[in-house]
Short mmCIF file of C-alpha atoms in Angstrom, two decimals:
data_model
loop_
_atom_site.label_atom_id
_atom_site.label_comp_id
_atom_site.label_asym_id
_atom_site.label_seq_id
_atom_site.Cartn_x
_atom_site.Cartn_y
_atom_site.Cartn_z
CA UNK A 1 23.78 -44.56 3.85
CA UNK A 2 22.32 -42.51 6.69
CA UNK A 3 20.28 -40.44 4.13
CA UNK A 4 18.96 -43.62 2.61
CA UNK A 5 17.98 -44.98 5.98
CA UNK A 6 16.13 -41.76 6.77
CA UNK A 7 14.28 -42.00 3.46
CA UNK A 8 13.24 -45.59 4.29
CA UNK A 9 11.98 -44.51 7.72
CA UNK A 10 9.92 -41.76 6.20
CA UNK A 11 8.41 -44.09 3.61
CA UNK A 12 7.57 -46.55 6.42
CA UNK A 13 5.90 -43.96 8.47
CA UNK A 14 3.84 -42.79 5.48
CA UNK A 15 2.80 -46.36 4.76
CA UNK A 16 1.76 -46.76 8.39
CA UNK A 17 -0.15 -43.46 8.24
CA UNK A 18 -2.07 -44.47 5.09
CA UNK A 19 -2.90 -48.08 5.94
CA UNK A 20 -3.04 -48.12 9.69
CA UNK A 21 -5.70 -46.66 11.99
CA UNK A 22 -5.23 -46.73 15.72
CA UNK A 23 -8.19 -48.38 17.48
CA UNK A 24 -10.36 -45.73 19.13
CA UNK A 25 -8.80 -42.90 17.17
CA UNK A 26 -11.04 -39.93 16.87
CA UNK A 27 -11.26 -36.22 16.03
CA UNK A 28 -9.60 -34.06 18.69
CA UNK A 29 -8.44 -30.56 19.52
CA UNK A 30 -5.23 -31.27 17.64
CA UNK A 31 -7.13 -31.62 14.36
CA UNK A 32 -8.51 -28.07 14.76
CA UNK A 33 -4.90 -26.71 14.70
CA UNK A 34 -4.91 -27.62 10.98
CA UNK A 35 -8.32 -25.97 10.28
CA UNK A 36 -9.59 -22.44 9.88
CA UNK A 37 -11.63 -20.63 12.52
CA UNK A 38 -14.59 -18.98 10.75
CA UNK A 39 -15.04 -16.57 13.60
CA UNK A 40 -11.73 -14.91 12.75
CA UNK A 41 -13.53 -13.33 9.75
CA UNK A 42 -16.71 -12.72 11.63
CA UNK A 43 -18.51 -15.64 9.85
CA UNK A 44 -20.23 -18.89 10.91
CA UNK A 45 -20.05 -22.18 9.12
CA UNK A 46 -22.58 -21.41 6.43
CA UNK A 47 -21.34 -19.42 3.41
CA UNK A 48 -22.06 -19.81 -0.30
CA UNK A 49 -18.66 -21.41 -0.81
CA UNK A 50 -18.81 -23.87 2.08
CA UNK A 51 -22.52 -24.71 1.51
CA UNK A 52 -21.67 -26.03 -1.98
CA UNK A 53 -18.36 -27.70 -1.09
CA UNK A 54 -18.54 -30.28 1.68
CA UNK A 55 -14.72 -30.75 1.54
CA UNK A 56 -14.19 -27.07 2.17
CA UNK A 57 -16.77 -27.01 4.92
CA UNK A 58 -15.14 -29.70 7.09
CA UNK A 59 -11.79 -27.86 7.07
CA UNK A 60 -13.37 -25.18 9.27
CA UNK A 61 -14.49 -24.73 12.86
CA UNK A 62 -16.07 -21.95 14.99
CA UNK A 63 -14.50 -20.71 18.24
CA UNK A 64 -17.34 -19.93 20.71
CA UNK A 65 -15.38 -19.06 23.90
CA UNK A 66 -11.78 -18.02 24.70
CA UNK A 67 -9.99 -17.63 27.97
CA UNK A 68 -6.28 -17.49 28.97
CA UNK A 69 -6.28 -21.32 29.20
CA UNK A 70 -8.50 -22.66 26.53
CA UNK A 71 -10.64 -21.97 23.50
CA UNK A 72 -13.97 -23.70 23.00
CA UNK A 73 -14.34 -24.93 19.41
CA UNK A 74 -17.07 -26.47 17.41
CA UNK A 75 -16.69 -28.34 14.10
CA UNK A 76 -18.29 -27.35 10.89
CA UNK A 77 -19.99 -30.25 9.14
CA UNK A 78 -22.04 -30.53 5.94
CA UNK A 79 -25.64 -31.82 6.32
CA UNK A 80 -26.20 -32.44 2.67
CA UNK A 81 -27.70 -29.00 2.13
CA UNK A 82 -25.36 -26.57 3.77
CA UNK A 83 -22.41 -26.18 6.13
CA UNK A 84 -23.54 -26.08 9.74
CA UNK A 85 -22.25 -26.51 13.32
CA UNK A 86 -21.93 -30.20 14.32
CA UNK A 87 -25.00 -31.65 15.92
CA UNK A 88 -25.54 -33.09 18.44
CA UNK A 89 -23.37 -30.28 19.76
CA UNK A 90 -19.82 -31.33 20.59
CA UNK A 91 -17.70 -28.75 22.40
CA UNK A 92 -13.94 -29.23 22.11
CA UNK A 93 -12.09 -27.50 24.93
CA UNK A 94 -8.73 -26.80 23.36
CA UNK A 95 -5.61 -25.37 25.10
CA UNK A 96 -4.08 -22.22 23.75
CA UNK A 97 -0.56 -22.32 22.50
CA UNK A 98 2.01 -20.85 24.85
CA UNK A 99 3.48 -18.71 22.11
CA UNK A 100 0.02 -17.05 21.64
CA UNK A 101 -0.57 -16.43 25.31
CA UNK A 102 1.03 -13.24 26.54
CA UNK A 103 -0.46 -13.49 30.01
CA UNK A 104 0.92 -16.87 30.71
CA UNK A 105 4.31 -16.01 29.21
CA UNK A 106 4.85 -13.31 31.76
CA UNK A 107 2.78 -14.12 34.86
CA UNK A 108 5.13 -16.53 36.52
CA UNK A 109 7.70 -13.83 36.76
CA UNK A 110 5.51 -11.56 38.94
CA UNK A 111 2.90 -13.75 40.64
CA UNK A 112 2.91 -14.54 44.35
CA UNK A 113 0.84 -17.25 45.90
CA UNK A 114 0.43 -20.02 48.42
CA UNK A 115 3.34 -22.03 47.01
CA UNK A 116 6.23 -20.14 48.71
CA UNK A 117 7.52 -18.13 45.69
CA UNK A 118 11.19 -17.44 45.14
CA UNK A 119 12.71 -15.21 47.82
CA UNK A 120 9.93 -15.93 50.35
CA UNK A 121 10.17 -18.09 53.44
CA UNK A 122 6.43 -18.58 53.94
CA UNK A 123 3.20 -18.55 52.06
CA UNK A 124 1.88 -15.17 50.79
CA UNK A 125 -1.75 -14.17 50.24
CA UNK A 126 -3.43 -10.89 49.28
CA UNK A 127 -4.10 -10.23 52.97
CA UNK A 128 -0.36 -10.00 53.65
CA UNK A 129 -0.47 -6.55 52.17
CA UNK A 130 -2.19 -4.07 54.44
CA UNK A 131 -1.90 -0.58 55.92
CA UNK A 132 -3.20 2.98 55.43
CA UNK A 133 -1.27 3.64 52.21
CA UNK A 134 -2.89 0.76 50.23
CA UNK A 135 -5.37 1.48 47.43
CA UNK A 136 -7.21 -0.36 44.63
CA UNK A 137 -4.44 0.22 42.09
CA UNK A 138 -1.78 -1.19 44.39
CA UNK A 139 -3.84 -4.37 45.13
CA UNK A 140 -4.75 -4.88 41.47
CA UNK A 141 -1.06 -5.05 40.59
CA UNK A 142 -0.74 -8.14 42.81
CA UNK A 143 -1.44 -11.53 41.25
CA UNK A 144 -1.87 -14.67 43.30
CA UNK A 145 -1.10 -18.13 42.06
CA UNK A 146 -4.17 -19.35 43.79
CA UNK A 147 -3.77 -23.07 43.80
CA UNK A 148 -0.17 -23.45 44.76
CA UNK A 149 2.24 -25.93 43.41
CA UNK A 150 -0.29 -28.81 43.07
CA UNK A 151 -2.01 -27.36 40.04
CA UNK A 152 -5.50 -28.10 38.71
CA UNK A 153 -6.29 -31.09 36.59
CA UNK A 154 -8.91 -30.57 33.96
CA UNK A 155 -9.90 -33.92 32.30
CA UNK A 156 -10.94 -33.96 28.71
CA UNK A 157 -9.52 -30.62 27.65
CA UNK A 158 -7.61 -32.59 24.97
CA UNK A 159 -9.95 -35.59 24.77
CA UNK A 160 -8.70 -38.35 27.14
CA UNK A 161 -5.68 -36.38 28.37
CA UNK A 162 -5.83 -34.40 31.63
CA UNK A 163 -4.04 -31.12 31.31
CA UNK A 164 -2.66 -29.54 34.40
CA UNK A 165 -3.01 -25.78 35.14
CA UNK A 166 -2.11 -23.18 37.68
CA UNK A 167 -4.83 -20.71 38.41
CA UNK A 168 -4.14 -17.01 38.86
CA UNK A 169 -6.32 -14.31 40.47
CA UNK A 170 -5.85 -10.58 40.88
CA UNK A 171 -6.21 -9.02 44.38
CA UNK A 172 -8.56 -6.22 45.15
CA UNK A 173 -8.66 -3.59 47.84
CA UNK A 174 -11.07 -3.90 50.87
CA UNK A 175 -11.55 -0.37 52.33
CA UNK A 176 -13.18 -1.72 55.47
CA UNK A 177 -10.33 -3.99 56.44
CA UNK A 178 -7.77 -1.63 54.76
CA UNK A 179 -5.93 -4.52 53.15
CA UNK A 180 -5.81 -6.45 49.87
CA UNK A 181 -8.13 -9.47 49.59
CA UNK A 182 -8.94 -12.13 46.99
CA UNK A 183 -12.22 -11.35 45.11
CA UNK A 184 -15.01 -13.74 46.11
CA UNK A 185 -18.07 -12.88 44.07
CA UNK A 186 -18.41 -14.44 40.62
CA UNK A 187 -18.58 -10.94 39.01
CA UNK A 188 -15.16 -9.94 40.56
CA UNK A 189 -13.11 -13.03 40.17
CA UNK A 190 -10.61 -12.81 37.30
CA UNK A 191 -9.87 -16.49 37.03
CA UNK A 192 -6.97 -17.02 34.76
CA UNK A 193 -5.46 -20.43 33.98
CA UNK A 194 -2.04 -21.27 32.63
CA UNK A 195 -1.32 -24.85 31.68
CA UNK A 196 1.69 -26.68 33.00
CA UNK A 197 1.37 -29.91 31.05
CA UNK A 198 3.44 -29.96 27.83
CA UNK A 199 1.37 -30.80 24.81
CA UNK A 200 2.01 -31.48 21.05
CA UNK A 201 1.10 -27.91 20.08
CA UNK A 202 3.90 -26.55 22.25
CA UNK A 203 6.50 -27.86 19.73
CA UNK A 204 4.52 -26.97 16.59
CA UNK A 205 6.78 -24.12 15.58
CA UNK A 206 10.10 -26.03 16.19
CA UNK A 207 12.12 -26.52 13.00
CA UNK A 208 13.00 -30.11 12.01
CA UNK A 209 15.04 -30.46 8.78
CA UNK A 210 15.64 -27.51 6.52
CA UNK A 211 12.92 -24.88 7.11
CA UNK A 212 10.12 -27.26 7.89
CA UNK A 213 8.49 -27.06 11.31
CA UNK A 214 6.76 -29.85 13.33
CA UNK A 215 3.42 -28.34 12.25
CA UNK A 216 4.38 -28.53 8.56
CA UNK A 217 5.57 -32.11 8.86
CA UNK A 218 2.26 -33.12 10.47
CA UNK A 219 0.24 -31.14 7.84
CA UNK A 220 2.14 -32.90 5.01
CA UNK A 221 1.39 -36.26 6.54
CA UNK A 222 -2.31 -35.46 6.83
CA UNK A 223 -2.59 -34.66 3.09
CA UNK A 224 -4.10 -37.57 1.16
CA UNK A 225 -4.43 -39.80 4.26
CA UNK A 226 -7.50 -40.91 6.28
CA UNK A 227 -5.95 -40.36 9.66
CA UNK A 228 -6.46 -37.85 12.45
CA UNK A 229 -3.88 -35.31 13.60
CA UNK A 230 -3.06 -37.19 16.84
CA UNK A 231 -1.71 -40.16 14.76
CA UNK A 232 0.07 -37.93 12.34
CA UNK A 233 1.71 -36.05 15.24
CA UNK A 234 2.79 -39.36 16.77
CA UNK A 235 4.40 -40.48 13.53
CA UNK A 236 6.19 -37.19 13.12
CA UNK A 237 7.41 -37.37 16.77
CA UNK A 238 8.83 -40.86 15.97
CA UNK A 239 10.69 -39.42 12.98
CA UNK A 240 11.89 -36.24 14.81
CA UNK A 241 11.94 -37.20 18.48
CA UNK A 242 14.29 -34.37 19.61
CA UNK A 243 12.31 -31.62 17.80
CA UNK A 244 8.70 -32.86 17.81
CA UNK A 245 8.52 -35.38 20.64
CA UNK A 246 7.53 -34.62 24.25
#
């Protein structure tokens, strides 16, 4: 009986996905998670295969900037003659999956900052470390959580959703003051961001039933339907709330 009920729920969700479109629904960063980055193979949108196959063309994008927090992506579209970058230019600022971000996976364990870290009774900054035995190597090993517990909010990084980040900077040694200081010039600042807001892509690799992951469930729902990944992810989250819901 329970199996039959689950089958009916699945069929209902598929029906909703195929025949229902959410008002205002649009292409987003989530869609690029099911596409191929042409820059991974050193290419751009235009190739002989993609120029002659519009369907193949639109399943690709080009990453044009990557930081610890985000990757800037541009869609490939077909203009009737060949596969090109979307015009007018639309830059999608997409967060990087936690599982692919070595920096952010480890930084919270070692970073100090102005948010009273564990074991401290007051705020700590680079300048707290001073004395004749300091050097550049010592200071560079100190990472500050530079915006404390409040976090930064960057609107639009995933369309209409504001994603919160902590920013991290590496200290440097000032020989005149003989202490560690925060870099100030644009050339020196190593501005690293790590998101704190949970997003759909954070549960992509979680298994649902059998060996299928949330990503594979969403991908299956996208096949043969005229919906965007955001709606497919929503439907999968309804079906597997414990594994794929946030």
